PDB file of C-alpha atoms in Angstrom:
ATOM      1  CA  MET U   2       1.645  14.180 -41.757  1.00  0.00           C
ATOM      2  CA  TYR U   3       1.815  14.465 -45.540  1.00  0.00           C
ATOM      3  CA  CYS U   4       4.362  12.017 -46.874  1.00  0.00           C
ATOM      4  CA  PHE U   5       6.444  11.858 -50.015  1.00  0.00           C
ATOM      5  CA  CYS U   6       3.812   9.890 -51.925  1.00  0.00           C
ATOM      6  CA  PHE U   7       1.919  13.207 -52.021  1.00  0.00           C
ATOM      7  CA  SER U   8       5.170  15.054 -52.842  1.00  0.00           C
ATOM      8  CA  PHE U   9       4.770  17.215 -49.747  1.00  0.00           C
ATOM      9  CA  SER U  10       6.173  16.674 -46.304  1.00  0.00           C
ATOM     10  CA  GLU U  11       5.556  18.553 -43.095  1.00  0.00           C
ATOM     11  CA  PHE U  12       8.813  19.352 -41.325  1.00  0.00           C
ATOM     12  CA  ILE U  13       8.805  20.808 -37.820  1.00  0.00           C
ATOM     13  CA  ALA U  14      11.711  23.223 -38.004  1.00  0.00           C
ATOM     14  CA  ILE U  15      14.041  24.167 -35.188  1.00  0.00           C
ATOM     15  CA  CYS U  16      13.179  27.295 -33.197  1.00  0.00           C
ATOM     16  CA  GLN U  17      16.408  29.023 -34.251  1.00  0.00           C
ATOM     17  CA  ILE U  18      15.058  29.108 -37.811  1.00  0.00           C
ATOM     18  CA  LEU U  19      11.475  30.107 -37.042  1.00  0.00           C
ATOM     19  CA  PHE U  20      11.755  32.630 -34.255  1.00  0.00           C
ATOM     20  CA  LYS U  21      11.887  35.541 -36.727  1.00  0.00           C
ATOM     21  CA  LEU U  22       8.908  34.381 -38.817  1.00  0.00           C
ATOM     22  CA  GLU U  23       6.398  36.654 -37.100  1.00  0.00           C
ATOM     23  CA  LYS U  24       8.650  39.621 -37.793  1.00  0.00           C
ATOM     24  CA  VAL U  25       8.853  38.639 -41.464  1.00  0.00           C
ATOM     25  CA  LEU U  26       5.067  38.433 -41.643  1.00  0.00           C
ATOM     26  CA  GLU U  27       4.803  41.795 -39.903  1.00  0.00           C
ATOM     27  CA  VAL U  28       7.088  43.693 -42.301  1.00  0.00           C
ATOM     28  CA  SER U  29       5.435  41.929 -45.243  1.00  0.00           C
ATOM     29  CA  ARG U  30       1.994  43.130 -44.122  1.00  0.00           C
ATOM     30  CA  GLN U  31       3.379  46.617 -43.655  1.00  0.00           C
ATOM     31  CA  PHE U  32       4.676  46.646 -47.207  1.00  0.00           C
ATOM     32  CA  PHE U  33       1.640  45.169 -48.942  1.00  0.00           C
ATOM     33  CA  THR U  34      -0.729  47.587 -47.212  1.00  0.00           C
ATOM     34  CA  LEU U  35       1.196  50.598 -48.518  1.00  0.00           C
ATOM     35  CA  PRO U  36      -0.418  52.650 -51.306  1.00  0.00           C
ATOM     36  CA  GLU U  37       0.102  51.119 -54.739  1.00  0.00           C
ATOM     37  CA  ASP U  38       2.225  54.021 -56.001  1.00  0.00           C
ATOM     38  CA  ILE U  39       4.615  53.581 -53.067  1.00  0.00           C
ATOM     39  CA  LYS U  40       4.918  49.840 -53.650  1.00  0.00           C
ATOM     40  CA  ARG U  41       5.664  50.380 -57.330  1.00  0.00           C
ATOM     41  CA  LYS U  42       8.799  52.305 -56.423  1.00  0.00           C
ATOM     42  CA  SER U  43      10.277  48.861 -55.697  1.00  0.00           C
ATOM     43  CA  GLU U  44       8.765  47.154 -58.737  1.00  0.00           C
ATOM     44  CA  ARG U  45      10.509  44.202 -60.337  1.00  0.00           C
ATOM     45  CA  ALA U  46      12.425  45.098 -63.482  1.00  0.00           C
ATOM     46  CA  GLU U  47      11.401  43.538 -66.778  1.00  0.00           C
ATOM     47  CA  ASN U  48      14.771  41.774 -67.077  1.00  0.00           C
ATOM     48  CA  GLY U  49      15.065  40.748 -63.435  1.00  0.00           C
ATOM     49  CA  ASN U  50      13.378  38.741 -60.701  1.00  0.00           C
ATOM     50  CA  SER U  51      13.828  40.884 -57.586  1.00  0.00           C
ATOM     51  CA  GLY U  52      11.255  43.360 -56.366  1.00  0.00           C
ATOM     52  CA  TYR U  53       7.535  43.978 -56.118  1.00  0.00           C
ATOM     53  CA  VAL U  54       5.160  42.090 -58.428  1.00  0.00           C
ATOM     54  CA  CYS U  55       1.739  43.728 -58.611  1.00  0.00           C
ATOM     55  CA  GLN U  56      -1.570  41.908 -58.879  1.00  0.00           C
ATOM     56  CA  GLY U  57      -2.310  40.722 -62.400  1.00  0.00           C
ATOM     57  CA  ARG U  58       1.303  40.613 -63.598  1.00  0.00           C
ATOM     58  CA  GLU U  59       1.794  36.857 -63.198  1.00  0.00           C
ATOM     59  CA  SER U  60      -0.219  33.808 -64.176  1.00  0.00           C
ATOM     60  CA  PHE U  61       1.059  30.433 -63.004  1.00  0.00           C
ATOM     61  CA  ASN U  62      -1.506  28.651 -65.171  1.00  0.00           C
ATOM     62  CA  ARG U  63      -1.637  30.244 -68.615  1.00  0.00           C
ATOM     63  CA  GLU U  64      -5.068  28.731 -69.204  1.00  0.00           C
ATOM     64  CA  ARG U  65      -6.447  31.037 -66.504  1.00  0.00           C
ATOM     65  CA  PRO U  66      -6.584  34.842 -66.178  1.00  0.00           C
ATOM     66  CA  PRO U  67      -3.770  36.511 -64.173  1.00  0.00           C
ATOM     67  CA  ASP U  68      -3.463  35.443 -60.535  1.00  0.00           C
ATOM     68  CA  LEU U  69      -5.152  37.513 -57.814  1.00  0.00           C
ATOM     69  CA  ARG U  70      -2.075  38.030 -55.662  1.00  0.00           C
ATOM     70  CA  GLU U  71       0.931  40.261 -55.061  1.00  0.00           C
ATOM     71  CA  SER U  72       4.472  39.222 -54.236  1.00  0.00           C
ATOM     72  CA  TYR U  73       7.871  40.572 -53.310  1.00  0.00           C
ATOM     73  CA  ASN U  74      10.893  38.640 -54.584  1.00  0.00           C
ATOM     74  CA  ILE U  75      14.350  38.698 -53.028  1.00  0.00           C
ATOM     75  CA  THR U  76      16.998  37.123 -55.275  1.00  0.00           C
ATOM     76  CA  PRO U  77      20.405  38.011 -53.762  1.00  0.00           C
ATOM     77  CA  CYS U  78      22.488  36.941 -56.771  1.00  0.00           C
ATOM     78  CA  GLU U  79      20.908  39.820 -58.725  1.00  0.00           C
ATOM     79  CA  ARG U  80      22.971  42.353 -56.832  1.00  0.00           C
ATOM     80  CA  SER U  81      22.598  45.144 -59.383  1.00  0.00           C
ATOM     81  CA  LYS U  82      18.798  44.635 -59.583  1.00  0.00           C
ATOM     82  CA  LEU U  83      18.077  43.909 -55.920  1.00  0.00           C
ATOM     83  CA  VAL U  84      15.679  46.524 -54.584  1.00  0.00           C
ATOM     84  CA  PHE U  85      14.124  47.114 -51.178  1.00  0.00           C
ATOM     85  CA  PRO U  86      11.354  49.542 -50.160  1.00  0.00           C
ATOM     86  CA  GLN U  87      12.842  52.750 -48.801  1.00  0.00           C
ATOM     87  CA  ASP U  88       9.631  53.556 -46.908  1.00  0.00           C
ATOM     88  CA  LEU U  89      10.181  50.593 -44.556  1.00  0.00           C
ATOM     89  CA  PRO U  90      13.676  50.796 -43.019  1.00  0.00           C
ATOM     90  CA  GLU U  91      13.374  47.382 -41.293  1.00  0.00           C
ATOM     91  CA  PHE U  92      12.315  45.484 -44.392  1.00  0.00           C
ATOM     92  CA  GLU U  93      15.759  44.835 -45.899  1.00  0.00           C
ATOM     93  CA  ALA U  94      17.413  43.670 -42.673  1.00  0.00           C
ATOM     94  CA  VAL U  95      14.527  41.396 -41.623  1.00  0.00           C
ATOM     95  CA  ILE U  96      14.059  39.802 -45.042  1.00  0.00           C
ATOM     96  CA  THR U  97      17.766  39.358 -45.715  1.00  0.00           C
ATOM     97  CA  GLU U  98      18.345  37.682 -42.361  1.00  0.00           C
ATOM     98  CA  TYR U  99      15.431  35.346 -42.958  1.00  0.00           C
ATOM     99  CA  TYR U 100      16.716  34.469 -46.432  1.00  0.00           C
ATOM    100  CA  ASN U 101      20.014  33.420 -44.853  1.00  0.00           C
ATOM    101  CA  ARG U 102      18.223  31.326 -42.221  1.00  0.00           C
ATOM    102  CA  CYS U 103      16.137  29.630 -44.910  1.00  0.00           C
ATOM    103  CA  HIS U 104      19.309  28.932 -46.869  1.00  0.00           C
ATOM    104  CA  LYS U 105      20.791  27.084 -43.895  1.00  0.00           C
ATOM    105  CA  LEU U 106      17.597  25.112 -43.350  1.00  0.00           C
ATOM    106  CA  ALA U 107      17.388  24.188 -47.038  1.00  0.00           C
ATOM    107  CA  MET U 108      20.928  22.786 -46.935  1.00  0.00           C
ATOM    108  CA  ARG U 109      19.999  20.626 -43.950  1.00  0.00           C
ATOM    109  CA  VAL U 110      16.880  19.342 -45.706  1.00  0.00           C
ATOM    110  CA  LEU U 111      18.863  18.518 -48.855  1.00  0.00           C
ATOM    111  CA  HIS U 112      21.384  16.624 -46.738  1.00  0.00           C
ATOM    112  CA  VAL U 113      18.623  14.596 -45.080  1.00  0.00           C
ATOM    113  CA  ILE U 114      17.044  13.789 -48.460  1.00  0.00           C
ATOM    114  CA  ALA U 115      20.388  12.483 -49.751  1.00  0.00           C
ATOM    115  CA  ILE U 116      20.798  10.250 -46.685  1.00  0.00           C
ATOM    116  CA  ALA U 117      17.218   8.953 -47.016  1.00  0.00           C
ATOM    117  CA  LEU U 118      17.860   8.060 -50.659  1.00  0.00           C
ATOM    118  CA  LYS U 119      21.137   6.326 -49.674  1.00  0.00           C
ATOM    119  CA  ILE U 120      23.194   8.403 -52.073  1.00  0.00           C
ATOM    120  CA  ASP U 121      26.918   7.642 -51.783  1.00  0.00           C
ATOM    121  CA  SER U 122      27.745  11.313 -51.252  1.00  0.00           C
ATOM    122  CA  PRO U 123      25.372  12.741 -48.579  1.00  0.00           C
ATOM    123  CA  ASP U 124      26.347  16.258 -49.661  1.00  0.00           C
ATOM    124  CA  PHE U 125      25.460  15.647 -53.329  1.00  0.00           C
ATOM    125  CA  PHE U 126      22.436  17.962 -53.371  1.00  0.00           C
ATOM    126  CA  GLU U 127      24.203  20.590 -51.287  1.00  0.00           C
ATOM    127  CA  LYS U 128      27.029  20.757 -53.826  1.00  0.00           C
ATOM    128  CA  GLN U 129      24.508  21.438 -56.583  1.00  0.00           C
ATOM    129  CA  HIS U 130      23.456  24.568 -54.681  1.00  0.00           C
ATOM    130  CA  LYS U 131      26.920  25.949 -53.951  1.00  0.00           C
ATOM    131  CA  TYR U 132      26.338  29.070 -56.047  1.00  0.00           C
ATOM    132  CA  ILE U 133      23.414  30.350 -53.981  1.00  0.00           C
ATOM    133  CA  ASN U 134      24.089  34.020 -53.187  1.00  0.00           C
ATOM    134  CA  CYS U 135      27.289  34.182 -55.222  1.00  0.00           C
ATOM    135  CA  GLY U 136      26.656  33.018 -58.769  1.00  0.00           C
ATOM    136  CA  ALA U 137      24.116  32.278 -61.461  1.00  0.00           C
ATOM    137  CA  ASN U 138      21.616  30.747 -59.048  1.00  0.00           C
ATOM    138  CA  LEU U 139      18.202  32.390 -58.846  1.00  0.00           C
ATOM    139  CA  THR U 140      17.222  30.946 -55.464  1.00  0.00           C
ATOM    140  CA  THR U 141      14.527  33.354 -54.296  1.00  0.00           C
ATOM    141  CA  LEU U 142      12.633  34.231 -51.149  1.00  0.00           C
ATOM    142  CA  ARG U 143       9.082  35.265 -52.044  1.00  0.00           C
ATOM    143  CA  THR U 144       6.658  36.857 -49.660  1.00  0.00           C
ATOM    144  CA  LEU U 145       3.114  36.568 -50.998  1.00  0.00           C
ATOM    145  CA  TYR U 146      -0.030  38.560 -50.359  1.00  0.00           C
ATOM    146  CA  TYR U 147      -3.580  37.633 -51.351  1.00  0.00           C
ATOM    147  CA  PRO U 148      -5.509  40.914 -50.993  1.00  0.00           C
ATOM    148  CA  PRO U 149      -9.242  41.047 -50.220  1.00  0.00           C
ATOM    149  CA  VAL U 150     -11.556  40.739 -53.211  1.00  0.00           C
ATOM    150  CA  GLN U 151     -13.428  44.018 -52.962  1.00  0.00           C
ATOM    151  CA  ASP U 152     -15.836  43.303 -55.815  1.00  0.00           C
ATOM    152  CA  PRO U 153     -16.585  39.613 -56.512  1.00  0.00           C
ATOM    153  CA  ASN U 154     -18.274  40.641 -59.768  1.00  0.00           C
ATOM    154  CA  ALA U 155     -14.924  41.957 -61.023  1.00  0.00           C
ATOM    155  CA  VAL U 156     -13.320  38.498 -60.765  1.00  0.00           C
ATOM    156  CA  LEU U 157     -12.895  37.026 -64.240  1.00  0.00           C
ATOM    157  CA  PRO U 158     -14.167  33.533 -65.141  1.00  0.00           C
ATOM    158  CA  LYS U 159     -11.698  30.842 -63.981  1.00  0.00           C
ATOM    159  CA  GLN U 160      -9.613  33.464 -62.123  1.00  0.00           C
ATOM    160  CA  ILE U 161      -8.143  32.287 -58.804  1.00  0.00           C
ATOM    161  CA  ARG U 162      -5.503  33.355 -56.282  1.00  0.00           C
ATOM    162  CA  CYS U 163      -2.682  31.222 -57.677  1.00  0.00           C
ATOM    163  CA  GLY U 164      -3.002  28.971 -60.711  1.00  0.00           C
ATOM    164  CA  GLU U 165      -2.168  25.274 -60.743  1.00  0.00           C
ATOM    165  CA  HIS U 166       1.568  24.710 -61.137  1.00  0.00           C
ATOM    166  CA  SER U 167       4.583  22.712 -60.037  1.00  0.00           C
ATOM    167  CA  ASP U 168       7.789  24.357 -58.823  1.00  0.00           C
ATOM    168  CA  TYR U 169      10.675  24.027 -61.270  1.00  0.00           C
ATOM    169  CA  GLY U 170      13.544  23.964 -58.755  1.00  0.00           C
ATOM    170  CA  SER U 171      14.785  21.362 -56.287  1.00  0.00           C
ATOM    171  CA  ILE U 172      12.791  22.103 -53.122  1.00  0.00           C
ATOM    172  CA  THR U 173      10.592  24.910 -51.844  1.00  0.00           C
ATOM    173  CA  LEU U 174      10.231  25.791 -48.162  1.00  0.00           C
ATOM    174  CA  LEU U 175       6.767  27.210 -47.609  1.00  0.00           C
ATOM    175  CA  TRP U 176       5.265  28.892 -44.571  1.00  0.00           C
ATOM    176  CA  GLN U 177       1.598  29.838 -44.286  1.00  0.00           C
ATOM    177  CA  ASP U 178      -0.042  32.264 -41.904  1.00  0.00           C
ATOM    178  CA  ALA U 179      -3.225  31.358 -40.037  1.00  0.00           C
ATOM    179  CA  CYS U 180      -5.371  32.042 -43.113  1.00  0.00           C
ATOM    180  CA  GLY U 181      -3.947  29.086 -45.047  1.00  0.00           C
ATOM    181  CA  GLY U 182      -5.347  28.507 -48.527  1.00  0.00           C
ATOM    182  CA  LEU U 183      -2.792  26.136 -50.040  1.00  0.00           C
ATOM    183  CA  GLU U 184      -4.188  23.182 -52.006  1.00  0.00           C
ATOM    184  CA  VAL U 185      -2.137  20.225 -53.260  1.00  0.00           C
ATOM    185  CA  MET U 186      -2.995  17.563 -55.822  1.00  0.00           C
ATOM    186  CA  ASN U 187      -2.779  14.093 -54.291  1.00  0.00           C
ATOM    187  CA  ASN U 188      -1.948  10.855 -56.092  1.00  0.00           C
ATOM    188  CA  LYS U 189      -5.602  10.484 -57.126  1.00  0.00           C
ATOM    189  CA  GLY U 190      -5.509  13.765 -59.046  1.00  0.00           C
ATOM    190  CA  GLU U 191      -7.686  15.513 -56.447  1.00  0.00           C
ATOM    191  CA  TYR U 192      -6.855  18.792 -54.739  1.00  0.00           C
ATOM    192  CA  GLN U 193      -6.858  18.769 -50.973  1.00  0.00           C
ATOM    193  CA  SER U 194      -6.429  21.610 -48.531  1.00  0.00           C
ATOM    194  CA  VAL U 195      -3.184  21.803 -46.569  1.00  0.00           C
ATOM    195  CA  PRO U 196      -4.031  23.572 -43.293  1.00  0.00           C
ATOM    196  CA  PRO U 197      -1.260  25.631 -41.679  1.00  0.00           C
ATOM    197  CA  LEU U 198       0.527  24.220 -38.631  1.00  0.00           C
ATOM    198  CA  ASN U 199       2.204  26.325 -35.988  1.00  0.00           C
ATOM    199  CA  ASP U 200       6.007  26.342 -36.151  1.00  0.00           C
ATOM    200  CA  ALA U 201       6.028  24.139 -39.241  1.00  0.00           C
ATOM    201  CA  VAL U 202       7.438  24.526 -42.712  1.00  0.00           C
ATOM    202  CA  LEU U 203       6.050  22.672 -45.693  1.00  0.00           C
ATOM    203  CA  ILE U 204       8.669  21.134 -47.989  1.00  0.00           C
ATOM    204  CA  ASN U 205       7.670  20.946 -51.627  1.00  0.00           C
ATOM    205  CA  ILE U 206       9.537  18.699 -54.055  1.00  0.00           C
ATOM    206  CA  GLY U 207      10.195  20.513 -57.341  1.00  0.00           C
ATOM    207  CA  ASP U 208      10.632  19.383 -60.943  1.00  0.00           C
ATOM    208  CA  LEU U 209      14.427  19.354 -60.729  1.00  0.00           C
ATOM    209  CA  MET U 210      14.443  17.095 -57.660  1.00  0.00           C
ATOM    210  CA  GLN U 211      12.053  14.698 -59.401  1.00  0.00           C
ATOM    211  CA  ARG U 212      14.475  14.501 -62.325  1.00  0.00           C
ATOM    212  CA  TRP U 213      17.530  14.090 -60.090  1.00  0.00           C
ATOM    213  CA  THR U 214      15.881  11.227 -58.183  1.00  0.00           C
ATOM    214  CA  SER U 215      14.475   9.465 -61.286  1.00  0.00           C
ATOM    215  CA  ASP U 216      10.901  10.001 -60.059  1.00  0.00           C
ATOM    216  CA  LYS U 217      11.474   8.565 -56.584  1.00  0.00           C
ATOM    217  CA  LEU U 218      10.385  11.945 -55.262  1.00  0.00           C
ATOM    218  CA  LEU U 219       7.572  13.515 -57.267  1.00  0.00           C
ATOM    219  CA  SER U 220       7.047  17.181 -57.991  1.00  0.00           C
ATOM    220  CA  ALA U 221       3.713  18.369 -56.619  1.00  0.00           C
ATOM    221  CA  VAL U 222       1.036  20.403 -58.353  1.00  0.00           C
ATOM    222  CA  SER U 223      -0.479  23.056 -56.099  1.00  0.00           C
ATOM    223  CA  CYS U 224      -2.762  26.080 -56.280  1.00  0.00           C
ATOM    224  CA  CYS U 225      -4.755  28.524 -54.170  1.00  0.00           C
ATOM    225  CA  SER U 226      -8.308  28.804 -55.389  1.00  0.00           C
ATOM    226  CA  CYS U 227     -10.099  30.277 -52.361  1.00  0.00           C
ATOM    227  CA  LEU U 228     -11.229  33.875 -52.929  1.00  0.00           C
ATOM    228  CA  LEU U 229     -12.171  34.490 -49.301  1.00  0.00           C
ATOM    229  CA  HIS U 230     -10.002  36.714 -47.121  1.00  0.00           C
ATOM    230  CA  CYS U 231      -9.499  36.245 -43.383  1.00  0.00           C
TER     231      CYS U 231
END
């Protein structure tokens, strides 16, 4: 088990939260394997966060070329900019339900963290997230896709799947499929692979949580450098 000294913790989630995960992965695969012109119908707006993000549009480490990945962001507070693919009727219902389940799980995790830190108000962190879904809170569900590298010679120098970065929020709940690929910097400054576990969610401490806890919980630096595709 990865402990808080590495800034990551493995949390075996309850079945009520995870039983829809396979369906989420299924509709995500269906979307990402659509033709590019179809996917771009749901493209993220320049002034928003919700929608499809094509390969090469983002770079989490500005010292590297753009990341070799695609994503689809769901940010419910952006009601006027929230878009879903019309070519996949199930996508909106499945993703929205899973967002709500993740929201509930995140609140439970935040409550547990407050108790572990012996904060006088166990709901302190939960109160800081009260505007999720209804206010200026950009809490986002992202489904990520790392497409096959068709031509290794086309990969730019120093280009990887996802550049080194820390998350800027409080916590991130992260699920991996069987392919894995996540790497996390440990307290020696070395990156180590984090293999996927069945029915488990990885909890990442973000920059905001590190600040709130006066460095008792440290924000992790992670990346995905593997170019192989399973």
